[in-house]
PDB file of C-alpha atoms in Angstrom:
ATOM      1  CA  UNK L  21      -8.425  11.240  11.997  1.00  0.00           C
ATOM      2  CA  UNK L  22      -5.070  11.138  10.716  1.00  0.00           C
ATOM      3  CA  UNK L  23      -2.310  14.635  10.553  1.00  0.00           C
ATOM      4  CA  UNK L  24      -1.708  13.969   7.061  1.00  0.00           C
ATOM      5  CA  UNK L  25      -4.568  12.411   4.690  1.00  0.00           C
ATOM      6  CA  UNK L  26      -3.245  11.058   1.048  1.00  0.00           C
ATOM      7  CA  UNK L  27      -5.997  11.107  -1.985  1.00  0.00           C
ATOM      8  CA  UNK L  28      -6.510   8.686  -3.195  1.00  0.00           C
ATOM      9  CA  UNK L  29      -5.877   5.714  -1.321  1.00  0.00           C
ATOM     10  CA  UNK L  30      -5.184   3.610  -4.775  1.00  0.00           C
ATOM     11  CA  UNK L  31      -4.754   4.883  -8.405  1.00  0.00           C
ATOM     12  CA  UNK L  32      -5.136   3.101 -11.644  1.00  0.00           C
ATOM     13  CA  UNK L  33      -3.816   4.649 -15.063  1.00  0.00           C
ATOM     14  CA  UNK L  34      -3.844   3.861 -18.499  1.00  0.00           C
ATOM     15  CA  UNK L  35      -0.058   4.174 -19.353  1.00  0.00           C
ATOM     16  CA  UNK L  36       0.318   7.824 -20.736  1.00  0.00           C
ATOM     17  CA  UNK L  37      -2.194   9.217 -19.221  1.00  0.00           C
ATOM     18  CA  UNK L  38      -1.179  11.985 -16.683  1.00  0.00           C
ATOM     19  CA  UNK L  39      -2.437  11.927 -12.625  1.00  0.00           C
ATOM     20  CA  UNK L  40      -2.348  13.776  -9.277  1.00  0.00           C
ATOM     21  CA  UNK L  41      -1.782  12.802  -5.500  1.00  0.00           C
ATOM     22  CA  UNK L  42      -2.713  15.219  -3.101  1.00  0.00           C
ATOM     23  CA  UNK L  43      -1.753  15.440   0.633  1.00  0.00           C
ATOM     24  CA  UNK L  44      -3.284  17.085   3.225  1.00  0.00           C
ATOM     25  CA  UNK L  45      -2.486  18.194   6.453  1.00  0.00           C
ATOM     26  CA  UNK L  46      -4.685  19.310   9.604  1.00  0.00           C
ATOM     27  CA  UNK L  47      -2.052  21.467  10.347  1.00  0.00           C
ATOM     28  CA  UNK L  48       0.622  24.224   9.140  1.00  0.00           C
ATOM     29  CA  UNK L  49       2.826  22.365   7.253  1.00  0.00           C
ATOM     30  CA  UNK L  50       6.347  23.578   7.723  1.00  0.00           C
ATOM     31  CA  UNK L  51       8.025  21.026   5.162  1.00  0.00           C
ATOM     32  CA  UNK L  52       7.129  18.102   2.990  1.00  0.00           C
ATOM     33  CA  UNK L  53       8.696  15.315   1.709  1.00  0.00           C
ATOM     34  CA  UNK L  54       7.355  12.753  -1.221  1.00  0.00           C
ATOM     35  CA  UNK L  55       8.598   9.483  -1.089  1.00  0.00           C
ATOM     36  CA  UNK L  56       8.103   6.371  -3.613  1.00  0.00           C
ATOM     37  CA  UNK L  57       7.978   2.845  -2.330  1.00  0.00           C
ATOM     38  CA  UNK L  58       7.788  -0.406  -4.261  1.00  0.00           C
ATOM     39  CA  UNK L  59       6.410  -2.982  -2.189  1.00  0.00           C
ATOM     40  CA  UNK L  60       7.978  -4.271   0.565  1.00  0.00           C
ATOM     41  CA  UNK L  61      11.091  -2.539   0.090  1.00  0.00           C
ATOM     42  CA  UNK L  62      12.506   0.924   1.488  1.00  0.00           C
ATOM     43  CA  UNK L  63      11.560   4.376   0.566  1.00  0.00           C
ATOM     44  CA  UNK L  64      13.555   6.427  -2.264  1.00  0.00           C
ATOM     45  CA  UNK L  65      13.514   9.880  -2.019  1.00  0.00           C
ATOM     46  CA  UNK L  66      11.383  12.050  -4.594  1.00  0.00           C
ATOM     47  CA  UNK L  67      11.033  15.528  -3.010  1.00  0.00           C
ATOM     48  CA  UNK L  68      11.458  17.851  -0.629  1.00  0.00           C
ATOM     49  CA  UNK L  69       9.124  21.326  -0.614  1.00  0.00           C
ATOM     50  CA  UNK L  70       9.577  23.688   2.177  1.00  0.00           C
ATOM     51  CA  UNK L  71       8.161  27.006   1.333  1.00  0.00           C
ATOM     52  CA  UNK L  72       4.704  28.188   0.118  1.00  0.00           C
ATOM     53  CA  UNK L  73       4.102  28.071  -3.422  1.00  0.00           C
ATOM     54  CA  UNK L  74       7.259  26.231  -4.154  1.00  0.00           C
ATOM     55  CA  UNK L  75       6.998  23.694  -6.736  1.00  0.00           C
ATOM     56  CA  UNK L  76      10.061  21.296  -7.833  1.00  0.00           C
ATOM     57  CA  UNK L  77      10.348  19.027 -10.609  1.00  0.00           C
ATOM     58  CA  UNK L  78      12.150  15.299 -11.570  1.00  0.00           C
ATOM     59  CA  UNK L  79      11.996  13.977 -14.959  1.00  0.00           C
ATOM     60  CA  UNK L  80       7.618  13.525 -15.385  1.00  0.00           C
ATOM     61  CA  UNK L  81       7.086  14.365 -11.832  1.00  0.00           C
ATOM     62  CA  UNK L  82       6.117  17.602 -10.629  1.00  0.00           C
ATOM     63  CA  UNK L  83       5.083  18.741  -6.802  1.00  0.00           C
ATOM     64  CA  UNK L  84       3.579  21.563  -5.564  1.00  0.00           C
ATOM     65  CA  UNK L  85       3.389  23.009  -1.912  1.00  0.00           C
ATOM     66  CA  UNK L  86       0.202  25.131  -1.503  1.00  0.00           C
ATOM     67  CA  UNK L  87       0.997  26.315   2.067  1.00  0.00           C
ATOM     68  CA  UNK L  88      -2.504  28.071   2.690  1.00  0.00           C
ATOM     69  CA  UNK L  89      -4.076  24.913   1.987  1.00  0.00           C
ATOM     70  CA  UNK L  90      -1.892  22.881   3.860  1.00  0.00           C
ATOM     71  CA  UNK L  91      -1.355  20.800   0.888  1.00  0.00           C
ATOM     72  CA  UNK L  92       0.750  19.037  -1.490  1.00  0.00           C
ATOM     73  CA  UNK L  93      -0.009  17.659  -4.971  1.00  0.00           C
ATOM     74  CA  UNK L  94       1.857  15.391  -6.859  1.00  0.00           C
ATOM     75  CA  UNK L  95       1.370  15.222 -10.396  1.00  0.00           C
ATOM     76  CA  UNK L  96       2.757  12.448 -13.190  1.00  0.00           C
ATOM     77  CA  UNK L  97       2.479  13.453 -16.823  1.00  0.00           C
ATOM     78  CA  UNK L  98       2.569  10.486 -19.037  1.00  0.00           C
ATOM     79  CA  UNK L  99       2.870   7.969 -17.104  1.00  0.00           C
ATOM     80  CA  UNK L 100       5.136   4.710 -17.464  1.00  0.00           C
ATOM     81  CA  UNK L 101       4.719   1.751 -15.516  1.00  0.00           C
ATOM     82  CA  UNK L 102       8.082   2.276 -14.076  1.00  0.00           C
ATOM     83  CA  UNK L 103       6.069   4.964 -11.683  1.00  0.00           C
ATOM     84  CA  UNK L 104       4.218   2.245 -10.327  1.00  0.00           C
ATOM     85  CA  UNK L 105       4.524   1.847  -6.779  1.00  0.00           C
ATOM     86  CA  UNK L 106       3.398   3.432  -3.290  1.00  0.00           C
ATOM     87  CA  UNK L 107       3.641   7.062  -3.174  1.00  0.00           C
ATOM     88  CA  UNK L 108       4.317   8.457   0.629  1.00  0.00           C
ATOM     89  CA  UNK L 109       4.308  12.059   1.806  1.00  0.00           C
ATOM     90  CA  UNK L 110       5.821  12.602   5.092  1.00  0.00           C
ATOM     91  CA  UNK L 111       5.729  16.167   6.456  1.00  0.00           C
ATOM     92  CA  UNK L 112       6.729  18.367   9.667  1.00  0.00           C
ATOM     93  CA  UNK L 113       3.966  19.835  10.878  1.00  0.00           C
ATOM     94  CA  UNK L 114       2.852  22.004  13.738  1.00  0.00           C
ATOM     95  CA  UNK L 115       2.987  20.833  16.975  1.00  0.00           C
ATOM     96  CA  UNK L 116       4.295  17.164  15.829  1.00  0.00           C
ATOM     97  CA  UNK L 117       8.300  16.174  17.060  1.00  0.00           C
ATOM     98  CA  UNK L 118       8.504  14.129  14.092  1.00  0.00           C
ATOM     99  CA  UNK L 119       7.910  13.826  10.987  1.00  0.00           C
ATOM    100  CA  UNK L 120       5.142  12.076  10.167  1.00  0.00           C
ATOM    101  CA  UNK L 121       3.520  10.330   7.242  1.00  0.00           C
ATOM    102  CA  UNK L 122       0.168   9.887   4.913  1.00  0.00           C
ATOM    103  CA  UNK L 123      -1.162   6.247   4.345  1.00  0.00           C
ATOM    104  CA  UNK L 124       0.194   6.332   1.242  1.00  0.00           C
ATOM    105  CA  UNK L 125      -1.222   5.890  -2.312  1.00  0.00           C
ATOM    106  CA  UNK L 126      -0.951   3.129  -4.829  1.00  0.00           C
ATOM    107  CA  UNK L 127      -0.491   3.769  -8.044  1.00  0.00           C
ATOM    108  CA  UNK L 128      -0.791   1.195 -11.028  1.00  0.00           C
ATOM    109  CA  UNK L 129      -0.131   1.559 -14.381  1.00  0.00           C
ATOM    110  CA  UNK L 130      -1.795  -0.464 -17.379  1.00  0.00           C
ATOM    111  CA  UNK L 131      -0.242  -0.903 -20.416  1.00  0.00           C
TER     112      UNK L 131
ATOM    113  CA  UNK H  22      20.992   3.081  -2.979  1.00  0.00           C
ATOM    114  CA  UNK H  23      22.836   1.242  -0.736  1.00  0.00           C
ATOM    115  CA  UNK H  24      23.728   4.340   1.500  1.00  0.00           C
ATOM    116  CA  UNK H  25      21.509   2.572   4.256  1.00  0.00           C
ATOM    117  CA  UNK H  26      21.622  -1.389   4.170  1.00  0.00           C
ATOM    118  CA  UNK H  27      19.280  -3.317   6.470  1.00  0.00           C
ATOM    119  CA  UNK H  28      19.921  -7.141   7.687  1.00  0.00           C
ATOM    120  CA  UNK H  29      18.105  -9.587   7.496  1.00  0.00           C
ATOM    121  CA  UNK H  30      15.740  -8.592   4.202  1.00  0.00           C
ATOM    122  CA  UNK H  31      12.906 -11.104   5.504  1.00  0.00           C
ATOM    123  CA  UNK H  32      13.111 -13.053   9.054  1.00  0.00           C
ATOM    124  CA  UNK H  33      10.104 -15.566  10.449  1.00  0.00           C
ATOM    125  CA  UNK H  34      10.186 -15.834  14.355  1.00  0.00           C
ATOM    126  CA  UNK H  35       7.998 -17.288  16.578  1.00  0.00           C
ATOM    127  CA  UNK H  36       6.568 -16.273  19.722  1.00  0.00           C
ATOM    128  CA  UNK H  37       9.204 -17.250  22.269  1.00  0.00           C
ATOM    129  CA  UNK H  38      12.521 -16.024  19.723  1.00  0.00           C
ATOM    130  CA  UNK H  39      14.649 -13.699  20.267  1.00  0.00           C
ATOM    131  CA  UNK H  40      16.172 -12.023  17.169  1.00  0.00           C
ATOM    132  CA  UNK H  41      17.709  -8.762  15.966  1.00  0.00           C
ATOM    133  CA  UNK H  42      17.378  -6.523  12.904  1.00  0.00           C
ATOM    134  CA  UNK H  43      20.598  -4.360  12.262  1.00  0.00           C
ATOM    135  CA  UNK H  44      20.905  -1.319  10.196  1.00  0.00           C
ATOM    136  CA  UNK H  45      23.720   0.221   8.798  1.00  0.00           C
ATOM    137  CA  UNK H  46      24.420   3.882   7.005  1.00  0.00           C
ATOM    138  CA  UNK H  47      27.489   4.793   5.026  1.00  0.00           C
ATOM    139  CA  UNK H  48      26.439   8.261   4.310  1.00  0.00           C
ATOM    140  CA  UNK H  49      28.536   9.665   7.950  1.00  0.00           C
ATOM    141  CA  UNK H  50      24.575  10.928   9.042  1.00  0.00           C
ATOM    142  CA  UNK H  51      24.473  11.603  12.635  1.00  0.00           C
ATOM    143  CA  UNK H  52      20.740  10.682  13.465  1.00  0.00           C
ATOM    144  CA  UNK H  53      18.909   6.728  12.827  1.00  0.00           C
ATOM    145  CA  UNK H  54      15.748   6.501  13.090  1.00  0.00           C
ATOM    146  CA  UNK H  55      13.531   2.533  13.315  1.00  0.00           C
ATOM    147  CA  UNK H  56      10.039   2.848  11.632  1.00  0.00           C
ATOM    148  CA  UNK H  57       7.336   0.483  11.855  1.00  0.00           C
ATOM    149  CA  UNK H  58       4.924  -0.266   8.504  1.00  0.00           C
ATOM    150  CA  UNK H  59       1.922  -2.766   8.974  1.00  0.00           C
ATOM    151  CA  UNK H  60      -0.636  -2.964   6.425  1.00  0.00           C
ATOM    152  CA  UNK H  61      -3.167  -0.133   5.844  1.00  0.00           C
ATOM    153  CA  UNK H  62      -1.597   1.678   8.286  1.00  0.00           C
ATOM    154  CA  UNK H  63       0.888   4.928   7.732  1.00  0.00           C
ATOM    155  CA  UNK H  64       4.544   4.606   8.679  1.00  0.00           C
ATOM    156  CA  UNK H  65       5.101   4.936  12.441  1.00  0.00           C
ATOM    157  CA  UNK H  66       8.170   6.058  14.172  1.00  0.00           C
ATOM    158  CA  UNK H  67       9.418   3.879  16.535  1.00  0.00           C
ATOM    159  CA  UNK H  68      12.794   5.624  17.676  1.00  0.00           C
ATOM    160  CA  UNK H  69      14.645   7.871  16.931  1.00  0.00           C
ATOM    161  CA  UNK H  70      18.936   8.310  17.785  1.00  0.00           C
ATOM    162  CA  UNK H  71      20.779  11.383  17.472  1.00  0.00           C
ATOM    163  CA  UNK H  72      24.787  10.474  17.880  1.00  0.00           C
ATOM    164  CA  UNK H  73      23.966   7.537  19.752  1.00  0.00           C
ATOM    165  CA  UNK H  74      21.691   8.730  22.164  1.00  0.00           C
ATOM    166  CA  UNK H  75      17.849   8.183  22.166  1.00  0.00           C
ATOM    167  CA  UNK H  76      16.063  11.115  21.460  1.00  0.00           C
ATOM    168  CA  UNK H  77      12.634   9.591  21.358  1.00  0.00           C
ATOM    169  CA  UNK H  78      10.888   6.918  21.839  1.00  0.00           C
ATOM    170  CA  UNK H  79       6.621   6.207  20.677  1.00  0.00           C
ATOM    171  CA  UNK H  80       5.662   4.473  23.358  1.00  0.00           C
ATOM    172  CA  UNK H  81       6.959   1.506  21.760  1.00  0.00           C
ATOM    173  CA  UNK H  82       6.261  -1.773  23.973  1.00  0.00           C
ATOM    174  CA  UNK H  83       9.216  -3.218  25.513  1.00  0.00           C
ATOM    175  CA  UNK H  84       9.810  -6.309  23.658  1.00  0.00           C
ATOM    176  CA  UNK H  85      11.422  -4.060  21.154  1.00  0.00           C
ATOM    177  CA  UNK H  86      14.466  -2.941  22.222  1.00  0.00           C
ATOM    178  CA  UNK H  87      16.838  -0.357  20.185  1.00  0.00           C
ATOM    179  CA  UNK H  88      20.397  -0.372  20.012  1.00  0.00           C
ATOM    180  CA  UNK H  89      22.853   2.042  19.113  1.00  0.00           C
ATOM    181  CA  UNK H  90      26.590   1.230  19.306  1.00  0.00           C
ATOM    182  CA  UNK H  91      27.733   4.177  17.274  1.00  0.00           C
ATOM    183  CA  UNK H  92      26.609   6.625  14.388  1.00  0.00           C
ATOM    184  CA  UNK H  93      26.969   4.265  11.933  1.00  0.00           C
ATOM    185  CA  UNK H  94      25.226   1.053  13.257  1.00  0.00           C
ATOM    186  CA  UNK H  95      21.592   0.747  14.702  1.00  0.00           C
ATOM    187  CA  UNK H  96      19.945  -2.447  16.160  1.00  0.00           C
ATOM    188  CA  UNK H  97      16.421  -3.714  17.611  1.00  0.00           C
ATOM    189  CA  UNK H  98      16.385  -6.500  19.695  1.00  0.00           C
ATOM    190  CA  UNK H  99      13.276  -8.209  19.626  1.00  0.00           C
ATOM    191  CA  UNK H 100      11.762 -10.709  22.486  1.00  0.00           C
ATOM    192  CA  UNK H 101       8.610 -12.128  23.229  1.00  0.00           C
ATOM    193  CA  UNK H 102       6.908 -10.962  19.777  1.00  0.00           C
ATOM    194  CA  UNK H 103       2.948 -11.135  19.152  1.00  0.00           C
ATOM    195  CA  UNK H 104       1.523 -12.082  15.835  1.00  0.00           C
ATOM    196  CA  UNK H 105       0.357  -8.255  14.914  1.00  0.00           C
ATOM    197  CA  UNK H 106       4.291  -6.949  15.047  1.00  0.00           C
ATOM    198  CA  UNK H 107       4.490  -8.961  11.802  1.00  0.00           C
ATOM    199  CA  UNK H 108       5.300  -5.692   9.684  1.00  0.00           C
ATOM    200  CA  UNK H 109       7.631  -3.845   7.120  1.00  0.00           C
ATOM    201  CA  UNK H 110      10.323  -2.618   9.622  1.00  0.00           C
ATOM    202  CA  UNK H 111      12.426   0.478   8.357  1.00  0.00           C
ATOM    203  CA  UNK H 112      15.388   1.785   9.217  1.00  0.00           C
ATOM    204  CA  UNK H 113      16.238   5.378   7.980  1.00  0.00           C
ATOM    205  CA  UNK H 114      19.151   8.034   8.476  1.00  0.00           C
ATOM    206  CA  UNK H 115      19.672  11.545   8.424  1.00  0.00           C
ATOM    207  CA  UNK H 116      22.307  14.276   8.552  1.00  0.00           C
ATOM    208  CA  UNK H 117      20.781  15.201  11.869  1.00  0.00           C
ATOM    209  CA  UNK H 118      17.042  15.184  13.373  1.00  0.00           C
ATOM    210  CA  UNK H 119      14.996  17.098  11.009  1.00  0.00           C
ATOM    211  CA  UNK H 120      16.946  16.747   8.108  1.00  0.00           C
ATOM    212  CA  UNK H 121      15.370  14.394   5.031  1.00  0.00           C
ATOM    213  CA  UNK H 122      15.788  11.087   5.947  1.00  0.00           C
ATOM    214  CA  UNK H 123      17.202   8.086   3.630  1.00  0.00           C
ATOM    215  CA  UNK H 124      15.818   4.691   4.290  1.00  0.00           C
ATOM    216  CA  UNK H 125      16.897   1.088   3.807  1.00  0.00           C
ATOM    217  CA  UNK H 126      15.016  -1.629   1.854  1.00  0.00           C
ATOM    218  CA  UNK H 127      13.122  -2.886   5.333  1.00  0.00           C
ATOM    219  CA  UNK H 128      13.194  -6.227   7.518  1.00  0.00           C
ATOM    220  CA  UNK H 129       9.990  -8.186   6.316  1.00  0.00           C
ATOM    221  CA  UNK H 130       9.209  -9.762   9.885  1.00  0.00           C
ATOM    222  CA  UNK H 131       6.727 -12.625  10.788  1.00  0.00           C
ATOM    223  CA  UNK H 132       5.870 -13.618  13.498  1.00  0.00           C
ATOM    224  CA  UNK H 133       4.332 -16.896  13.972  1.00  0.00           C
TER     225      UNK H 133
END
């Protein structure tokens, strides 16, 4: 099984409509990081979340750190198909060196 | 962003090449890091420099081969590839391990 799970794997929306991405660790998460990919190209920074309960905002984009859950949610209200795309968390977490990443979700958007 | 550029944006090798990807950060970050993204599977890191030394290294196999001339630049030399190291290779940066990373737009390698 893998340190950080992403749910779900794929996402399709009806533009407008609002959605969540959640990411769980196995582990005590000591810092998170969301990440949005379009595909086949780098990662842009989104987020980063490092203490419990902490939740940050961008434009429609909101994330949440629930550290007794070990998990993160990432939530899109109204969505445009410029949020389209791969959505990454990547996360330091206990007894890992690195940081190290969910599978990733894709998100589409339908007009 | 172009505080991390990546060169060449898509390269096609065959078995017997030998090629290099090169990375380059503007952003005066003292760690580089080389990731590895193949299809259905999550990012993987495949080194990792801190002011031009290696600080880790995944068990990578040896026909890739990092380089790091200085802060600024990173390298992997590539030799003797298989078909499945046809991936999304990323190069990222930071100010130093641990802090959030930046990454460039990826090497789309094939490897025929």
């Amino acid at each position: 099984s893998q340190e950080l799970e992403q749910s779900p794997q794929s996402l399709i929306v009806q533009e407008g409509k609002n959605l969540t991405i959640n990411c769980t660790s196995s582990k005590t998460l000591y810092g998170l990081y969301w990440y949005k990919q379009k595909y086949g190209e780098g990662l842009i920074f989104l987020m980063m979340l490092q203490k419990g309960g902490e939740e940050k905002s961008h434009e429609k984009i909101t994330a949440k750190l629930d550290e007794k859950k070990q998990q993160s949610s990432l939530h899109i209200t109204a969505s445009q198909p410029s949020h389209a795309g791969i959505y990454l968390c990547g996360a330091d977490i206990q007894g890992a060196q690195k940081l190290v990443f969910g599978q990733g979700t894709r998100l589409t958007i339908n007009p | 962003e172009t505080g991390v550029t990546q060169t060449p944006r898509h390269l096609v090798m065959g078995m017997t090449n030998k090629k290099s990807l090169k990375c380059e950060q503007h952003l005066g970050h003292n760690a580089m890091y080389w990731y590895k993204q193949s299809a259905k599977k999550p990012l993987e890191l495949m080194f990792v420099y801190s002011l031009e030394e290696r600080v880790e290294n995944n068990s990578v196999p040896s026909r890739f081969s990092p380089e790091c001339p200085n802060s600024s630049h990173l390298f992997l030399h590539l030799h003797t590839l298989q078909p499945e190291d046809s991936a999304l290779y990323l190069c990222a940066s930071s100010q130093d391990v641990g802090f959030k990373q930046y990454f460039g737009p990826g090497t789309r390698l094939t490897v025929t």
